[in-house]
């Protein structure tokens, strides 16, 4: 079955910044943060100090993944320039996203360059309090004037904005604010990452958030749901159960598969993350085609 990985990261230079301070590659796929934290970010053998397009393409080709959406993330640092190079080199394989710190003085000019002159279709903001913009800045409202200016710009380019709001117990988790954004920007395609990071302790809140965000211009990628629900083990019955619940609320046309590689591959293989939905027996062939390909193709690759 052909697939689009709707949530993949590349990193030519690791230079993250969040609540842990700055990050740098520490060799053998490890990353070191200024606060002293060190952990495996890239699986051994997939890059000593980077995770490049050519490594990702090998994994994709081995697993019938036709295309991938390149996400920005603060674990890796902004990759705008590298993603531009990748798009030019492999125009039929990747949809890059652009990201900025919205508190940077010239953030609108950077966004306008990449979405306008450079032809990017999408912007991505990891706003989570733990590893994103609300770890590097004071909390802010996602539907406030600063972010609405950004969302309106992306909408003017008929683009997509992808948001990682983090966990339910973080200030960054603002489903009501994103519901307001969806209503105020009806022509903006909005993708919320990791199926809103479901956790058993916040199950009722998760259901309520999905119901609140059941809007025509809102989608959800399901990347990293198996890792978030750990110790759920392959073939991830807990993750499948949550996807079935989400399908009942928002519909199968609103969900899209992704891996969150390379960090997710330090927990399990790309092959397992690619095939667990096919082996679950919980989705029809048409539903699997939507999950794996059609929905992401519409959101990220259609003009």
Coordinates of C-alpha atoms in Angstrom, one line a residue:
X1 CA 0.0 0.0 0.0
X2 CA 1.5 3.4 -1.0
X3 CA 2.0 5.8 1.8
X4 CA 2.8 9.4 2.7
X5 CA 4.7 9.9 6.0
X6 CA 2.9 13.0 7.2
X7 CA 5.4 13.7 10.0
X8 CA 9.1 13.2 9.4
X9 CA 12.1 15.1 10.6
X10 CA 15.5 15.7 8.9
X11 CA 18.5 17.5 10.4
X12 CA 21.6 18.6 8.6
X13 CA 22.9 20.5 11.7
X14 CA 21.4 19.8 15.1
X15 CA 20.9 23.1 16.9
X16 CA 17.8 22.9 19.0
X17 CA 16.6 25.4 21.6
X18 CA 13.9 25.0 24.2
X19 CA 13.4 24.7 28.0
X20 CA 16.6 22.6 28.2
X21 CA 18.7 25.3 26.6
X22 CA 20.5 24.7 23.3
X23 CA 21.3 21.3 21.8
X24 CA 24.2 19.9 19.9
X25 CA 25.0 16.6 18.3
X26 CA 27.1 14.5 20.7
X27 CA 28.1 11.7 18.3
X28 CA 26.8 8.3 17.5
X29 CA 23.3 9.7 17.1
X30 CA 23.1 11.2 20.6
X31 CA 22.1 14.8 21.4
X32 CA 23.4 16.9 24.4
X33 CA 21.5 19.8 25.9
X34 CA 22.8 22.8 27.8
X35 CA 21.1 21.6 31.0
X36 CA 23.2 18.3 30.9
X37 CA 20.5 16.0 29.4
X38 CA 21.9 13.6 26.9
X39 CA 19.9 10.9 25.0
X40 CA 19.7 9.0 21.7
X41 CA 18.0 11.2 19.1
X42 CA 19.0 9.3 15.9
X43 CA 19.2 5.5 15.9
X44 CA 22.7 4.1 15.7
X45 CA 23.8 3.6 12.2
X46 CA 21.5 6.3 10.7
X47 CA 23.7 9.3 11.2
X48 CA 26.4 10.1 13.6
X49 CA 25.5 13.8 13.9
X50 CA 22.7 14.3 11.4
X51 CA 19.7 12.6 9.7
X52 CA 19.7 13.4 6.0
X53 CA 17.2 13.1 3.2
X54 CA 19.1 10.2 1.6
X55 CA 18.9 8.1 4.8
X56 CA 15.2 8.8 5.0
X57 CA 14.6 7.9 1.4
X58 CA 16.2 4.5 1.9
X59 CA 13.7 3.8 4.8
X60 CA 10.8 5.2 2.7
X61 CA 11.6 3.1 -0.4
X62 CA 11.9 0.0 1.7
X63 CA 8.4 0.6 3.2
X64 CA 6.4 1.8 0.1
X65 CA 6.4 5.4 1.3
X66 CA 6.1 7.5 -1.8
X67 CA 6.4 11.0 -0.2
X68 CA 7.0 12.6 3.2
X69 CA 6.2 15.9 5.0
X70 CA 9.3 17.4 6.5
X71 CA 8.4 18.8 10.0
X72 CA 10.4 21.4 11.9
X73 CA 11.0 20.5 15.6
X74 CA 12.9 22.1 18.4
X75 CA 14.7 18.8 19.2
X76 CA 16.6 19.3 16.0
X77 CA 16.5 23.1 15.5
X78 CA 15.1 25.0 12.5
X79 CA 16.0 23.3 9.2
X80 CA 14.5 25.9 6.8
X81 CA 17.6 26.3 4.6
X82 CA 18.2 22.5 4.4
X83 CA 14.6 21.8 3.7
X84 CA 14.8 24.3 0.8
X85 CA 17.7 22.3 -0.6
X86 CA 15.9 19.0 -0.1
X87 CA 12.8 20.3 -1.9
X88 CA 14.9 21.5 -4.9
X89 CA 16.8 18.1 -5.0
X90 CA 13.8 15.8 -4.5
X91 CA 10.7 17.9 -5.6
X92 CA 8.5 14.8 -6.0
X93 CA 9.3 13.2 -2.7
X94 CA 9.1 15.9 0.0
X95 CA 6.8 18.7 1.2
X96 CA 8.9 20.9 3.5
X97 CA 7.6 23.1 6.3
X98 CA 9.0 26.5 7.4
X99 CA 9.2 27.6 11.0
X100 CA 10.2 30.7 13.0
X101 CA 10.1 31.9 16.5
X102 CA 7.1 34.3 16.5
X103 CA 9.0 36.5 19.0
X104 CA 11.8 37.1 16.6
X105 CA 11.6 40.6 15.2
X106 CA 11.8 39.6 11.5
X107 CA 9.7 36.4 11.7
X108 CA 7.0 37.6 9.2
X109 CA 9.7 38.4 6.6
X110 CA 11.2 35.0 6.9
X111 CA 7.7 33.3 6.6
X112 CA 6.8 35.5 3.6
X113 CA 10.1 34.5 1.8
X114 CA 9.6 30.8 2.2
X115 CA 5.9 30.7 1.6
X116 CA 6.1 33.2 -1.3
X117 CA 9.3 33.4 -3.2
X118 CA 10.6 29.9 -2.3
X119 CA 7.3 28.1 -2.9
X120 CA 6.8 26.3 0.5
X121 CA 3.2 25.1 1.0
X122 CA 3.3 24.7 4.8
X123 CA 4.4 26.1 8.1
X124 CA 5.0 24.1 11.3
X125 CA 5.1 25.4 14.9
X126 CA 6.1 23.2 17.9
X127 CA 4.7 25.3 20.7
X128 CA 4.8 22.7 23.5
X129 CA 5.9 23.9 26.9
X130 CA 8.3 21.0 27.3
X131 CA 10.2 21.0 24.0
X132 CA 8.9 23.9 22.0
X133 CA 8.3 27.6 21.8
X134 CA 6.6 27.9 25.1
X135 CA 9.6 26.3 26.7
X136 CA 11.8 29.0 25.1
X137 CA 9.3 31.8 25.7
X138 CA 6.6 32.7 28.2
X139 CA 3.3 31.1 27.4
X140 CA 1.2 32.8 24.8
X141 CA -2.3 32.4 23.3
X142 CA -2.4 30.5 20.0
X143 CA -5.4 32.6 18.9
X144 CA -3.9 35.9 20.0
X145 CA -2.8 38.7 17.7
X146 CA 0.8 37.5 17.2
X147 CA -0.1 34.0 16.0
X148 CA -3.3 35.1 14.1
X149 CA -1.1 37.4 12.0
X150 CA 1.0 34.3 11.1
X151 CA -2.1 32.1 10.4
X152 CA -3.6 34.8 8.2
X153 CA -0.4 34.9 6.2
X154 CA -0.3 31.2 5.6
X155 CA -4.0 31.3 4.7
X156 CA -3.3 34.0 2.1
X157 CA -0.9 31.6 0.4
X158 CA -3.6 28.8 0.5
X159 CA -1.3 26.8 2.7
X160 CA -1.3 24.5 5.7
X161 CA -0.2 25.2 9.2
X162 CA 0.8 22.3 11.5
X163 CA 0.8 22.7 15.3
X164 CA 2.3 20.5 18.0
X165 CA 0.5 21.7 21.2
X166 CA 2.3 19.3 23.6
X167 CA 0.6 17.4 26.4
X168 CA -2.7 18.1 28.2
X169 CA -1.0 19.3 31.3
X170 CA 1.0 22.0 29.5
X171 CA 0.1 25.7 29.0
X172 CA 0.6 25.1 25.3
X173 CA -2.2 22.7 25.0
X174 CA -5.0 25.0 23.8
X175 CA -7.6 23.2 21.8
X176 CA -10.2 25.9 22.3
X177 CA -7.8 28.5 20.9
X178 CA -7.1 26.3 17.8
X179 CA -10.9 25.9 17.4
X180 CA -11.1 29.7 17.3
X181 CA -8.3 29.8 14.7
X182 CA -10.1 27.3 12.5
X183 CA -13.3 29.4 12.6
X184 CA -11.5 32.7 11.9
X185 CA -9.4 31.2 9.1
X186 CA -11.8 29.1 7.2
X187 CA -9.5 28.7 4.2
X188 CA -6.5 27.7 6.3
X189 CA -5.7 23.9 6.5
X190 CA -4.8 23.1 10.1
X191 CA -3.0 19.9 11.2
X192 CA -2.7 19.0 14.9
X193 CA 0.2 16.6 15.7
X194 CA 0.2 13.3 17.5
X195 CA -3.6 13.0 17.7
X196 CA -3.5 15.6 20.5
X197 CA -1.1 13.4 22.5
X198 CA -3.6 11.1 24.2
X199 CA -2.9 9.8 27.7
X200 CA -5.1 7.7 29.9
X201 CA -5.1 10.2 32.7
X202 CA -6.6 12.8 30.4
X203 CA -9.0 10.6 28.4
X204 CA -12.1 12.7 29.0
X205 CA -10.2 15.9 28.1
X206 CA -8.9 14.2 24.9
X207 CA -12.4 13.2 23.8
X208 CA -13.7 16.7 24.5
X209 CA -10.8 18.3 22.6
X210 CA -11.5 16.1 19.5
X211 CA -15.2 17.0 19.6
X212 CA -14.3 20.7 19.9
X213 CA -12.0 20.5 16.9
X214 CA -14.3 18.6 14.6
X215 CA -14.2 21.3 11.9
X216 CA -13.9 21.1 8.1
X217 CA -10.4 22.6 8.0
X218 CA -8.8 20.6 10.8
X219 CA -6.9 17.3 10.5
X220 CA -4.8 15.2 12.9
X221 CA -1.6 13.3 12.3
X222 CA -1.2 10.2 14.4
X223 CA 2.6 10.1 14.5
X224 CA 4.2 9.0 17.8
X225 CA 0.9 7.8 19.3
X226 CA 2.4 4.4 20.0
X227 CA 5.3 6.0 21.8
X228 CA 3.1 8.4 23.7
X229 CA 1.0 5.5 24.9
X230 CA 4.0 3.4 26.1
X231 CA 4.3 0.7 27.3
X232 CA 2.0 -0.1 24.4
X233 CA 4.0 -2.6 22.3
X234 CA 3.9 -3.6 18.6
X235 CA 1.4 -4.1 17.0
X236 CA 0.2 -1.3 19.3
X237 CA -3.4 -2.3 20.3
X238 CA -3.8 0.7 22.6
X239 CA -2.8 3.1 19.8
X240 CA -5.2 1.4 17.4
X241 CA -8.0 1.7 20.0
X242 CA -7.4 5.4 20.3
X243 CA -7.4 5.8 16.5
X244 CA -10.8 4.0 16.3
X245 CA -12.2 6.4 19.0
X246 CA -10.9 9.4 17.1
X247 CA -12.3 8.1 13.8
X248 CA -15.8 7.9 15.4
X249 CA -15.5 11.5 16.5
X250 CA -13.8 13.4 13.6
X251 CA -14.1 10.8 10.8
X252 CA -11.4 8.8 9.0
X253 CA -11.0 11.6 6.4
X254 CA -9.4 13.7 9.2
X255 CA -6.6 11.3 10.2
X256 CA -3.2 10.8 8.6
X257 CA -0.4 8.4 9.3
X258 CA 3.2 9.5 10.1
X259 CA 6.2 8.2 12.0
X260 CA 7.9 11.1 13.8
X261 CA 11.2 9.6 12.6
X262 CA 14.1 9.6 13.4
X263 CA 13.5 10.0 17.2
X264 CA 10.6 7.5 17.1
X265 CA 13.0 4.9 15.6
X266 CA 15.0 4.8 18.8
X267 CA 11.9 3.0 20.3
X268 CA 10.9 0.8 17.3
X269 CA 11.6 0.2 13.7
X270 CA 10.3 2.2 10.7
X271 CA 8.8 -1.1 9.4
X272 CA 6.7 -1.6 12.5
X273 CA 5.6 2.0 12.6
X274 CA 4.7 1.7 8.9
X275 CA 2.6 -1.5 9.0
X276 CA 0.9 -1.7 12.4
X277 CA -2.3 -0.1 11.1
X278 CA -2.5 -2.6 8.2
X279 CA -2.2 -5.5 10.5
X280 CA -4.7 -4.3 13.0
X281 CA -7.8 -5.5 11.1
X282 CA -9.6 -2.5 12.4
X283 CA -9.8 -0.4 9.2
X284 CA -11.3 -1.1 5.8
X285 CA -9.1 -0.9 2.7
X286 CA -10.6 2.5 1.8
X287 CA -10.0 3.8 5.3
X288 CA -6.4 2.6 5.2
X289 CA -5.9 4.3 1.9
X290 CA -7.2 7.6 3.4
X291 CA -5.0 7.2 6.6
X292 CA -1.9 6.2 4.7
X293 CA -2.1 8.4 1.7
X294 CA -5.2 10.3 0.5
X295 CA -5.7 12.6 3.4
X296 CA -2.0 13.8 3.6
X297 CA -2.0 14.1 -0.2
X298 CA -5.0 16.5 0.0
X299 CA -3.6 18.5 2.9
X300 CA 0.0 18.8 2.0
X301 CA 0.6 18.1 -1.7
X302 CA -2.5 19.4 -3.5
X303 CA -2.2 22.9 -4.9

